[in-house]
JSON list of C-alpha atoms in Angstrom, two decimals:
[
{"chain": "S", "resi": 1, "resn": "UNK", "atom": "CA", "xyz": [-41.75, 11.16, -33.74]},
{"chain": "S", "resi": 2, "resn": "UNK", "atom": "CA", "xyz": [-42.31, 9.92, -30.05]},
{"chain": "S", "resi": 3, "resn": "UNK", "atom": "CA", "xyz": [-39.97, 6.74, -30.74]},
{"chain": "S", "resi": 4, "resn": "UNK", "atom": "CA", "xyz": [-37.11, 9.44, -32.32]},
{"chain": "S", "resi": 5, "resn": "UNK", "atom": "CA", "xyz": [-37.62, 11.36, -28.59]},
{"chain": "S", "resi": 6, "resn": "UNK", "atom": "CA", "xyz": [-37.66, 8.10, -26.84]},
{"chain": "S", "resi": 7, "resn": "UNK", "atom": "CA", "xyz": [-34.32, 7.01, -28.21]},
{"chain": "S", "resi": 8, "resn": "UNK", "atom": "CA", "xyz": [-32.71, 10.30, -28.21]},
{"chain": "S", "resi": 9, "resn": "UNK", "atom": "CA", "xyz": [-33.33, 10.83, -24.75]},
{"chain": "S", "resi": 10, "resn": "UNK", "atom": "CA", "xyz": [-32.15, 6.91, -23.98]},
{"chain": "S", "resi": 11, "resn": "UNK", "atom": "CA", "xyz": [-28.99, 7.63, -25.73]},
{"chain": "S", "resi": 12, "resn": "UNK", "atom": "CA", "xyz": [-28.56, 10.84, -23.85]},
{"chain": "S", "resi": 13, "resn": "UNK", "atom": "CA", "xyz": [-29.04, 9.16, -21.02]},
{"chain": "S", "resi": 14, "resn": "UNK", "atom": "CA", "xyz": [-26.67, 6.63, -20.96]},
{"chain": "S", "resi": 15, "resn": "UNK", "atom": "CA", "xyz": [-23.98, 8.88, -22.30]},
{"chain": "S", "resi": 16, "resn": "UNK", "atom": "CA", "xyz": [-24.49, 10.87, -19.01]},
{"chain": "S", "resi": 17, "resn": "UNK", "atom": "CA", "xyz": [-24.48, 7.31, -17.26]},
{"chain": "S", "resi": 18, "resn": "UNK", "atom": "CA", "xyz": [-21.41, 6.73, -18.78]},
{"chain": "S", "resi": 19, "resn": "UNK", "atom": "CA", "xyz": [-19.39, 9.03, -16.78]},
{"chain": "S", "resi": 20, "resn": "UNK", "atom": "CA", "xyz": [-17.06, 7.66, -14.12]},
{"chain": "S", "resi": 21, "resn": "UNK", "atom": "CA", "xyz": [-18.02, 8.62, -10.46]},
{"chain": "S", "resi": 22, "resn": "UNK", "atom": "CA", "xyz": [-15.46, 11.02, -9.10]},
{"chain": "S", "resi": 23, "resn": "UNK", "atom": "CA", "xyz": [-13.18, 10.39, -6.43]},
{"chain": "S", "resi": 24, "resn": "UNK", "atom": "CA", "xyz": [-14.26, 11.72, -2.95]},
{"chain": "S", "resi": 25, "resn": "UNK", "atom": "CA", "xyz": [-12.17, 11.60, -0.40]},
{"chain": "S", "resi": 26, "resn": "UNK", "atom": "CA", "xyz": [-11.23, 14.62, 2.46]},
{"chain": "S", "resi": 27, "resn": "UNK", "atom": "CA", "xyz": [-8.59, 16.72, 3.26]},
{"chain": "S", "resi": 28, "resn": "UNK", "atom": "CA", "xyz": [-6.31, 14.64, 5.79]},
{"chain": "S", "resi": 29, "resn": "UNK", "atom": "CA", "xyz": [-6.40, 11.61, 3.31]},
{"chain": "S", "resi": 30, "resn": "UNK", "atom": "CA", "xyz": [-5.62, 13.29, 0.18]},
{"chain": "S", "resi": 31, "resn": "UNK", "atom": "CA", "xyz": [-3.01, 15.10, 2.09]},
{"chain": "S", "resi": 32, "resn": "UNK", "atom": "CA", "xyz": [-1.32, 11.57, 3.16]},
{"chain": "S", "resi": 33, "resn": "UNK", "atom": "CA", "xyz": [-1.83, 10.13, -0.60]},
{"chain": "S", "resi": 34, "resn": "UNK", "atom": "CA", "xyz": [-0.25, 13.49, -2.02]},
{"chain": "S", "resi": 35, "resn": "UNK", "atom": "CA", "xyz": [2.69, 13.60, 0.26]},
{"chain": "S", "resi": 36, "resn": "UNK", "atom": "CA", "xyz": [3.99, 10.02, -0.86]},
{"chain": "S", "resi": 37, "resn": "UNK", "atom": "CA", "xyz": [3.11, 10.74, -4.34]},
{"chain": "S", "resi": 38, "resn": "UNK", "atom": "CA", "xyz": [5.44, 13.90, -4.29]},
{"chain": "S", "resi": 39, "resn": "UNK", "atom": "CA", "xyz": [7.82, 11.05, -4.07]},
{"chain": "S", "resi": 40, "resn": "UNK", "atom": "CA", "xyz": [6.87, 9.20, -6.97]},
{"chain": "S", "resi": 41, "resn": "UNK", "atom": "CA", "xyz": [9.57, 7.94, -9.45]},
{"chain": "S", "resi": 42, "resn": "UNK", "atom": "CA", "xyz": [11.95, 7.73, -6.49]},
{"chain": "S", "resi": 43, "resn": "UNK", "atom": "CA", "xyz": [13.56, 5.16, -4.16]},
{"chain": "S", "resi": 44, "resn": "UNK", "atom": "CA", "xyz": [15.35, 5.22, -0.39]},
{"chain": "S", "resi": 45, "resn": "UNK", "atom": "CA", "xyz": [16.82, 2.89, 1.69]},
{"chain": "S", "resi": 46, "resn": "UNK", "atom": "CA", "xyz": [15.91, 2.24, 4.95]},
{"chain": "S", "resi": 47, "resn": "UNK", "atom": "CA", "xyz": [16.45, 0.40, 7.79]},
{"chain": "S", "resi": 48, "resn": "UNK", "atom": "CA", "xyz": [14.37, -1.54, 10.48]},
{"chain": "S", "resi": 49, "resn": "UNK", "atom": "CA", "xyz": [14.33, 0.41, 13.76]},
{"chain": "S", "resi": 50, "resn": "UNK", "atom": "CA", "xyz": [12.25, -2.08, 15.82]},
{"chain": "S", "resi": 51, "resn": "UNK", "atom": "CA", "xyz": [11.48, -5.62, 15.70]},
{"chain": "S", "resi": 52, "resn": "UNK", "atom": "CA", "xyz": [10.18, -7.68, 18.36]},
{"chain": "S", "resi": 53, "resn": "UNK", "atom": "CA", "xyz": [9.87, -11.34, 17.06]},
{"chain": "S", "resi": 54, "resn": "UNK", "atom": "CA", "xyz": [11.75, -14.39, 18.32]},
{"chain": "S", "resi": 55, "resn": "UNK", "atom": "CA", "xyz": [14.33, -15.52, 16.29]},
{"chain": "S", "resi": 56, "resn": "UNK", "atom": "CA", "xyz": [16.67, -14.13, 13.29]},
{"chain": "S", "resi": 57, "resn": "UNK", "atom": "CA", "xyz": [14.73, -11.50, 10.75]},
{"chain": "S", "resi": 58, "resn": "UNK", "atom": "CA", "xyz": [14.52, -12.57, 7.68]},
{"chain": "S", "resi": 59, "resn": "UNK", "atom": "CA", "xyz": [15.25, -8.73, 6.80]},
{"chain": "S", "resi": 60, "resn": "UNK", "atom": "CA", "xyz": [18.97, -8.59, 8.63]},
{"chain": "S", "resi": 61, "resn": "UNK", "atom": "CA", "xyz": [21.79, -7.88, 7.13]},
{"chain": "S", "resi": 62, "resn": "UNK", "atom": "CA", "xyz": [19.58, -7.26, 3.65]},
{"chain": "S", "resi": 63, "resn": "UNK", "atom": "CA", "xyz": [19.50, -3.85, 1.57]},
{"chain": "S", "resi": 64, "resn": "UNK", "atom": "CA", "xyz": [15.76, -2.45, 2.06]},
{"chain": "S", "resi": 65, "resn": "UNK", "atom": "CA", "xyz": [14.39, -0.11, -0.24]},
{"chain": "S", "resi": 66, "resn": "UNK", "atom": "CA", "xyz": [11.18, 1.14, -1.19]},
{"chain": "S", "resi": 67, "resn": "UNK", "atom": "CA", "xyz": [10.16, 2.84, -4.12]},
{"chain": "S", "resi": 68, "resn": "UNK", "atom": "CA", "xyz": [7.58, 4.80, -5.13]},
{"chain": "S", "resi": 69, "resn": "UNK", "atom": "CA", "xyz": [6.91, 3.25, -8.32]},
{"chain": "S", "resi": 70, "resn": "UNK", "atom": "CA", "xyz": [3.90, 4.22, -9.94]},
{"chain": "S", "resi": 71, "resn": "UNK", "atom": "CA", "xyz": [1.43, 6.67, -8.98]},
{"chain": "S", "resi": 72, "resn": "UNK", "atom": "CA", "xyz": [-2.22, 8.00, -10.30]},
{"chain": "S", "resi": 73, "resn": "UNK", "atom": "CA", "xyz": [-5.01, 10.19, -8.90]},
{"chain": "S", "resi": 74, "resn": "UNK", "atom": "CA", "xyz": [-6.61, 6.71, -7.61]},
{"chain": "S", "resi": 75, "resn": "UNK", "atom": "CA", "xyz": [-3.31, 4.57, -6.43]},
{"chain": "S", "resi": 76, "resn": "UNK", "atom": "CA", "xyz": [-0.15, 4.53, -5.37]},
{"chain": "S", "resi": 77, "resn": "UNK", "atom": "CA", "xyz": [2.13, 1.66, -6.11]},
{"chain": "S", "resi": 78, "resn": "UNK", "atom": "CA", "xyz": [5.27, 1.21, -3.84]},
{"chain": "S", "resi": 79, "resn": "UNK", "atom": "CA", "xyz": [7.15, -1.83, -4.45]},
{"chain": "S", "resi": 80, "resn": "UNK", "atom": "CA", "xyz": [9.59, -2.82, -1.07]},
{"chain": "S", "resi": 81, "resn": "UNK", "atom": "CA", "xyz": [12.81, -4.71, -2.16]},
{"chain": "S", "resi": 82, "resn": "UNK", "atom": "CA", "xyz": [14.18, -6.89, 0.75]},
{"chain": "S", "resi": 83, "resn": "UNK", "atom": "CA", "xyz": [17.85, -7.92, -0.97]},
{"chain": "S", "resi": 84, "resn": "UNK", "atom": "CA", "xyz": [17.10, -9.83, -3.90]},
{"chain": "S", "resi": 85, "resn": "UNK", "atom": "CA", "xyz": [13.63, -10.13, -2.78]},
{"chain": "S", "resi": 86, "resn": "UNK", "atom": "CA", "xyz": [11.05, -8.04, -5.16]},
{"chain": "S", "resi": 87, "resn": "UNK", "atom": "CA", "xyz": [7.93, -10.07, -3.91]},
{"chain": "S", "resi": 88, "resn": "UNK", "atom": "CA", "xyz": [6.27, -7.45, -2.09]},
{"chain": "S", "resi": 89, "resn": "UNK", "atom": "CA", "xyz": [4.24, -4.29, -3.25]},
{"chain": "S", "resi": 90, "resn": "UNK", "atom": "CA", "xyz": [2.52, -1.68, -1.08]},
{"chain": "S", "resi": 91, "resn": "UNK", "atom": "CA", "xyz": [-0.83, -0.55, -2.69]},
{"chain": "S", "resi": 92, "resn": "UNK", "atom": "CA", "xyz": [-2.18, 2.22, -1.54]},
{"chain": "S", "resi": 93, "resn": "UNK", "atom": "CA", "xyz": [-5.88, 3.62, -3.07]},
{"chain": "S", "resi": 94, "resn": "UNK", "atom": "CA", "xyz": [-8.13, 5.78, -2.53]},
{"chain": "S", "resi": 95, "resn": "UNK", "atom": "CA", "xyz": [-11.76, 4.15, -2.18]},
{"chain": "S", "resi": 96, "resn": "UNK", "atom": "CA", "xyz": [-13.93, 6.96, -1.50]},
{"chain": "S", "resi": 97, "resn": "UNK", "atom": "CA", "xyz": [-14.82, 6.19, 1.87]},
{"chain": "S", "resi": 98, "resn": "UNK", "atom": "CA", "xyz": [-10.67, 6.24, 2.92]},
{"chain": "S", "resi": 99, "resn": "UNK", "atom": "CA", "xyz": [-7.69, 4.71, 2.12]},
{"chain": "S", "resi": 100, "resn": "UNK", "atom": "CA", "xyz": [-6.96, 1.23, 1.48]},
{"chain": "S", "resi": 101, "resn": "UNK", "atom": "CA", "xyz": [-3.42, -0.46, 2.03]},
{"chain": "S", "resi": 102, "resn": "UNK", "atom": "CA", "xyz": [-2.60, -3.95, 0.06]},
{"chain": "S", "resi": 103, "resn": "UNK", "atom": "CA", "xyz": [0.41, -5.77, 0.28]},
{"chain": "S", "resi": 104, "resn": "UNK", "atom": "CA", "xyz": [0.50, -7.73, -3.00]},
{"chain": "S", "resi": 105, "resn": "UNK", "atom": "CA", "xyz": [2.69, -11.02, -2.99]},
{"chain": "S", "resi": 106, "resn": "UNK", "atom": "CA", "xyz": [4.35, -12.57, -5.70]},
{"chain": "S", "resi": 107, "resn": "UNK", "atom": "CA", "xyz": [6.99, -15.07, -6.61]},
{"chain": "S", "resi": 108, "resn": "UNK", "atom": "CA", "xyz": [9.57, -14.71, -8.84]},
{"chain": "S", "resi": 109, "resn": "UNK", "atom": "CA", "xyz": [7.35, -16.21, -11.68]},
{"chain": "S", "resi": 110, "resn": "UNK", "atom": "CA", "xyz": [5.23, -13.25, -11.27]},
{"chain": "S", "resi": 111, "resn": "UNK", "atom": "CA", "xyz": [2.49, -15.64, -10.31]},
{"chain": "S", "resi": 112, "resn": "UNK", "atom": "CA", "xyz": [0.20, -15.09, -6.45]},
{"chain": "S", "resi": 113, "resn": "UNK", "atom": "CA", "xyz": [1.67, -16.22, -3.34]},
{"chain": "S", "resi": 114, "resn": "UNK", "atom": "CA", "xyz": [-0.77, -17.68, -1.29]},
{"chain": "S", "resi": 115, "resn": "UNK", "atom": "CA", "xyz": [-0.70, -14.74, 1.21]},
{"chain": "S", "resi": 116, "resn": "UNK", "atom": "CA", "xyz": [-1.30, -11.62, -0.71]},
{"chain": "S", "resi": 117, "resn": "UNK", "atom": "CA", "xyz": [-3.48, -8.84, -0.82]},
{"chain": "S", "resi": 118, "resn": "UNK", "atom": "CA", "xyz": [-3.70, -8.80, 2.93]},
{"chain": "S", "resi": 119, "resn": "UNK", "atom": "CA", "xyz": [-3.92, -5.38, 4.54]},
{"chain": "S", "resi": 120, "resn": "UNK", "atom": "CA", "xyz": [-6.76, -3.07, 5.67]},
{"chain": "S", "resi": 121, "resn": "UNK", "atom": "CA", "xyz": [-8.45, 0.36, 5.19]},
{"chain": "S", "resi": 122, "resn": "UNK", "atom": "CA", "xyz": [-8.82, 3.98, 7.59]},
{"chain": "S", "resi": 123, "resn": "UNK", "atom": "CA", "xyz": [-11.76, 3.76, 9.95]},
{"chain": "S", "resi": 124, "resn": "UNK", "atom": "CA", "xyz": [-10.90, 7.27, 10.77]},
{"chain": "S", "resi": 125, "resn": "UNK", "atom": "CA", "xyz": [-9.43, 11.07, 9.06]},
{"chain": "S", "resi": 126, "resn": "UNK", "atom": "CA", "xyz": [-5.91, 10.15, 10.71]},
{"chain": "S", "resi": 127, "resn": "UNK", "atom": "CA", "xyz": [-3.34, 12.98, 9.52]},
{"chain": "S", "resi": 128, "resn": "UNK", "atom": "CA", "xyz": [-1.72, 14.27, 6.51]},
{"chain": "S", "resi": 129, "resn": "UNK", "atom": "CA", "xyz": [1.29, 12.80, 7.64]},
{"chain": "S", "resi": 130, "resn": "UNK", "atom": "CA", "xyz": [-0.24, 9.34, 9.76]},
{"chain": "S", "resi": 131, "resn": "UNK", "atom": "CA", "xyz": [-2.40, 6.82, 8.50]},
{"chain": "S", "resi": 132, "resn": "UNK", "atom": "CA", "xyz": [-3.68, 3.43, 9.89]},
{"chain": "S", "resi": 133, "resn": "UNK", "atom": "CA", "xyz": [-4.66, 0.16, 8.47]},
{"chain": "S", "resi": 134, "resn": "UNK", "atom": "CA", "xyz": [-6.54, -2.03, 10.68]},
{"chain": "S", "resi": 135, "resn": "UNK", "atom": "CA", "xyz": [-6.78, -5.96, 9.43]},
{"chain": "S", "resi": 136, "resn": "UNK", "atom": "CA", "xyz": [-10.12, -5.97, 7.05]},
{"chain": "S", "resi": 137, "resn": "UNK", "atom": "CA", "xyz": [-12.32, -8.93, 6.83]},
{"chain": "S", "resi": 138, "resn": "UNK", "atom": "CA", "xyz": [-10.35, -10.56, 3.86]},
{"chain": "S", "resi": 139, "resn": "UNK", "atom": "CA", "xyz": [-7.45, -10.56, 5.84]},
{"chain": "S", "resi": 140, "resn": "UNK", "atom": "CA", "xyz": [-8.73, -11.71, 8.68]},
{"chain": "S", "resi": 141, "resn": "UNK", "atom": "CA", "xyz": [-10.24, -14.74, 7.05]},
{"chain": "S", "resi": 142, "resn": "UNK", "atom": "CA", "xyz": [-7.03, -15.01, 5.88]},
{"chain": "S", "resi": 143, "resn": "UNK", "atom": "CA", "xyz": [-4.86, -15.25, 8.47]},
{"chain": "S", "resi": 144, "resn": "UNK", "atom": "CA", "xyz": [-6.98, -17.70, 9.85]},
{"chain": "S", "resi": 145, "resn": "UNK", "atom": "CA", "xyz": [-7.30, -20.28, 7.12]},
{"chain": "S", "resi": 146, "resn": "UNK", "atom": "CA", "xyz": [-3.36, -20.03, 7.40]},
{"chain": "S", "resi": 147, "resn": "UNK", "atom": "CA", "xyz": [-2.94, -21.13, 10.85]},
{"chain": "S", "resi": 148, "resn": "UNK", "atom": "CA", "xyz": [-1.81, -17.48, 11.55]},
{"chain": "S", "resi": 149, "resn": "UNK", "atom": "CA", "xyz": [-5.57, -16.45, 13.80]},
{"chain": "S", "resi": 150, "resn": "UNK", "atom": "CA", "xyz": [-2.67, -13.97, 15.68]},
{"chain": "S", "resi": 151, "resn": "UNK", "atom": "CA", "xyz": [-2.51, -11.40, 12.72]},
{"chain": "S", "resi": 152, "resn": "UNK", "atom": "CA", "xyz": [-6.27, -10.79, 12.83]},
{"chain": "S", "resi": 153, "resn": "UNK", "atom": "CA", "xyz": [-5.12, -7.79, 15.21]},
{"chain": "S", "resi": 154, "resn": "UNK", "atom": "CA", "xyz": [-2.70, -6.40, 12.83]},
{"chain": "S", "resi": 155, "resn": "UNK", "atom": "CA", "xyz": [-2.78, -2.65, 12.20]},
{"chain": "S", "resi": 156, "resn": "UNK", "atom": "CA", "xyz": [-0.33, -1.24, 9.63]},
{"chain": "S", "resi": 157, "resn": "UNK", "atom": "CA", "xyz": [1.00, 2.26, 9.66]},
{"chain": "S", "resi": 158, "resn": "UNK", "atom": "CA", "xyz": [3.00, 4.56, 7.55]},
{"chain": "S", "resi": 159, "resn": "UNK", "atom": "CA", "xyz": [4.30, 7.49, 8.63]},
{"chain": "S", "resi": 160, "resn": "UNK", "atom": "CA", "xyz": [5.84, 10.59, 5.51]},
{"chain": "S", "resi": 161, "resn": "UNK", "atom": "CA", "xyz": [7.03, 13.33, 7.15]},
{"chain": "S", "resi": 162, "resn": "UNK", "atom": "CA", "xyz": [10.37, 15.41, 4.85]},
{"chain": "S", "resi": 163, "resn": "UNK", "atom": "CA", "xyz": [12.75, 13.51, 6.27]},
{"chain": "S", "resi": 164, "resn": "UNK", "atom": "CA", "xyz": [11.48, 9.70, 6.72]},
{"chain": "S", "resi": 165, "resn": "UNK", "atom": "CA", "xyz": [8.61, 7.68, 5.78]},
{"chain": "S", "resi": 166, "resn": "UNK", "atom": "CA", "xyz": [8.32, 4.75, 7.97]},
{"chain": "S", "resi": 167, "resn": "UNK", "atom": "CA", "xyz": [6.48, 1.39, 7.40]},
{"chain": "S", "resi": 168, "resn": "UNK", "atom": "CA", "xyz": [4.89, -0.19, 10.76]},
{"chain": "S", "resi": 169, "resn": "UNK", "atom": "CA", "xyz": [2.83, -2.86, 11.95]},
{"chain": "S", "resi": 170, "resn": "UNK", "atom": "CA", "xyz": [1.38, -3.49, 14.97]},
{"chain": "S", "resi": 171, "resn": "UNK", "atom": "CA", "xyz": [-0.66, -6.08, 16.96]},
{"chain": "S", "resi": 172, "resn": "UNK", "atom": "CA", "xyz": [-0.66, -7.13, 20.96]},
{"chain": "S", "resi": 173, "resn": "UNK", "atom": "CA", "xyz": [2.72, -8.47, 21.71]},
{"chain": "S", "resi": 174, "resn": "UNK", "atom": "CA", "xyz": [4.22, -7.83, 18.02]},
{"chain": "S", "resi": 175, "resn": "UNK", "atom": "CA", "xyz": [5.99, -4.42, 16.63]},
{"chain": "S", "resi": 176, "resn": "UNK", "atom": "CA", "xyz": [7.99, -4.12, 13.46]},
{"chain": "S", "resi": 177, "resn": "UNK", "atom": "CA", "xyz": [8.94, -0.91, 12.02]},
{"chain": "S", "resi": 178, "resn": "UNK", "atom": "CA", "xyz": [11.11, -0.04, 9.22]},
{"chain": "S", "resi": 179, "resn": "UNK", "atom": "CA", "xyz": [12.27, 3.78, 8.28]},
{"chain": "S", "resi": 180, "resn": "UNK", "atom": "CA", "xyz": [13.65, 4.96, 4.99]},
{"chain": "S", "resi": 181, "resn": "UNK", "atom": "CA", "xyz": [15.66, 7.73, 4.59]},
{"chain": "S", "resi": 182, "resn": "UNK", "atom": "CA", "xyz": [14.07, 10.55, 2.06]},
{"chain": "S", "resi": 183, "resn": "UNK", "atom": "CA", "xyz": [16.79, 12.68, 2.16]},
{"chain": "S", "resi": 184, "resn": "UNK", "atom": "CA", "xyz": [18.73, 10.76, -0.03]},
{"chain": "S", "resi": 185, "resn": "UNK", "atom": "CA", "xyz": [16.87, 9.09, -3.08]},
{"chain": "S", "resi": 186, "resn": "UNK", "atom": "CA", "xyz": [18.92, 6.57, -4.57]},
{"chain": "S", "resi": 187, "resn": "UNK", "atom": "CA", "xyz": [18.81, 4.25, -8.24]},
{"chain": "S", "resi": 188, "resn": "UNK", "atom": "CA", "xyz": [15.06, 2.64, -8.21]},
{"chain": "S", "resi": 189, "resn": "UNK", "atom": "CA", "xyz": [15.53, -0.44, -8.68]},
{"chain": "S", "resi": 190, "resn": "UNK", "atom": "CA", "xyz": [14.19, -2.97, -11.15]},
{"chain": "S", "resi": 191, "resn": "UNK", "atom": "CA", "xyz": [10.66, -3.64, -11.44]},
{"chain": "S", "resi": 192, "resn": "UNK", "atom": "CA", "xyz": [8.96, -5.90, -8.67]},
{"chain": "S", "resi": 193, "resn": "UNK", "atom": "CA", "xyz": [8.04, -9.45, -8.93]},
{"chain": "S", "resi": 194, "resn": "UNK", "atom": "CA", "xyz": [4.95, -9.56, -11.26]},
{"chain": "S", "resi": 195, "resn": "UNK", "atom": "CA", "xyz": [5.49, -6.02, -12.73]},
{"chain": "S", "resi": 196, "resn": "UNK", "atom": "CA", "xyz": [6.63, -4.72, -16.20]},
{"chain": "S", "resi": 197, "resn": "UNK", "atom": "CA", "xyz": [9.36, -1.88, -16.30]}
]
């Protein structure tokens, strides 16, 4: 009789263990995560309002579009089209102690560039409508082992407000900023490098 208790309360137990943790997270960040998620199944163009770097862009004179591709209580998925370019992916997730941003990198084979996965996660509540990403250590480490030590001081931001969500990043010396347009969605496009429609 003790061993049928024993292993009825073991089996209730891990039952109960068996539970996913919920998702915590507060007000302003949930707010942020819901406000581009209102978006989701939808695309916009946009264009980039500031860039600072030496040199020709490797974004003039392209179509940019980002679309709000797939979206779940947990993550957002926004893929960012640059012309023919479908290599990049905005990853946005909730981690329970903030928001994390990841900008997976692919190539056309769908396999890893050697840069991806960079981005960073909210040190503070920021705003419904304003979040930043400050570098985190895996990018950091990096940037450095790519001859790049500069980007260690990156901070990424996006800005949703009804009218325009805006991409930026931001370091000492660097700004690049691109807005899209959410007043007029346009046809998503196909999906991203390493993706299945």
């Amino acid at each position: 009789m003790k061993y049928l208790v024993a292993s009825m309360l073991v089996a209730a137990s891990s039952v109960a263990a068996a539970r996913p943790a919920p998702v915590v997270s507060i007000p302003s960040h949930d707010g942020f995560f819901d406000n581009i998620a209102a978006h989701c199944g939808k695309a916009y163009e946009g264009q980039v309002s500031v860039d600072n770097a030496a040199g020709p862009s490797s974004f003039a004179g392209k179509k940019l579009v980002m679309h709000v591709r797939r979206c779940n209580e947990r993550e957002l998925q926004v893929p960012f089209h640059v012309g023919d370019d479908a290599s990049r992916t905005w990853i946005i997730t909730k981690t329970g102690s903030g928001l994390s941003l990841k900008h997976d990198h692919r190539h056309k084979d769908g396999s890893d560039d050697k840069s991806t996965m960079y981005g960073g996660h909210t040190l503070d509540a920021g705003f419904a409508n304003a979040q930043s990403f400050p570098a985190d250590q895996y990018s950091k480490e990096l940037f450095v082992s790519q001859g790049i030590p500069q980007s260690m001081g990156n901070t990424w931001q996006m800005y949703i407000y009804p009218k325009q969500f805006t991409y930026r990043l931001v370091r000492e010396g660097r700004e690049f900023r691109v807005d899209f347009d959410l007043t007029k969605p346009i046809t998503p496009p196909s999906a991203p490098w390493g993706y299945e429609d």
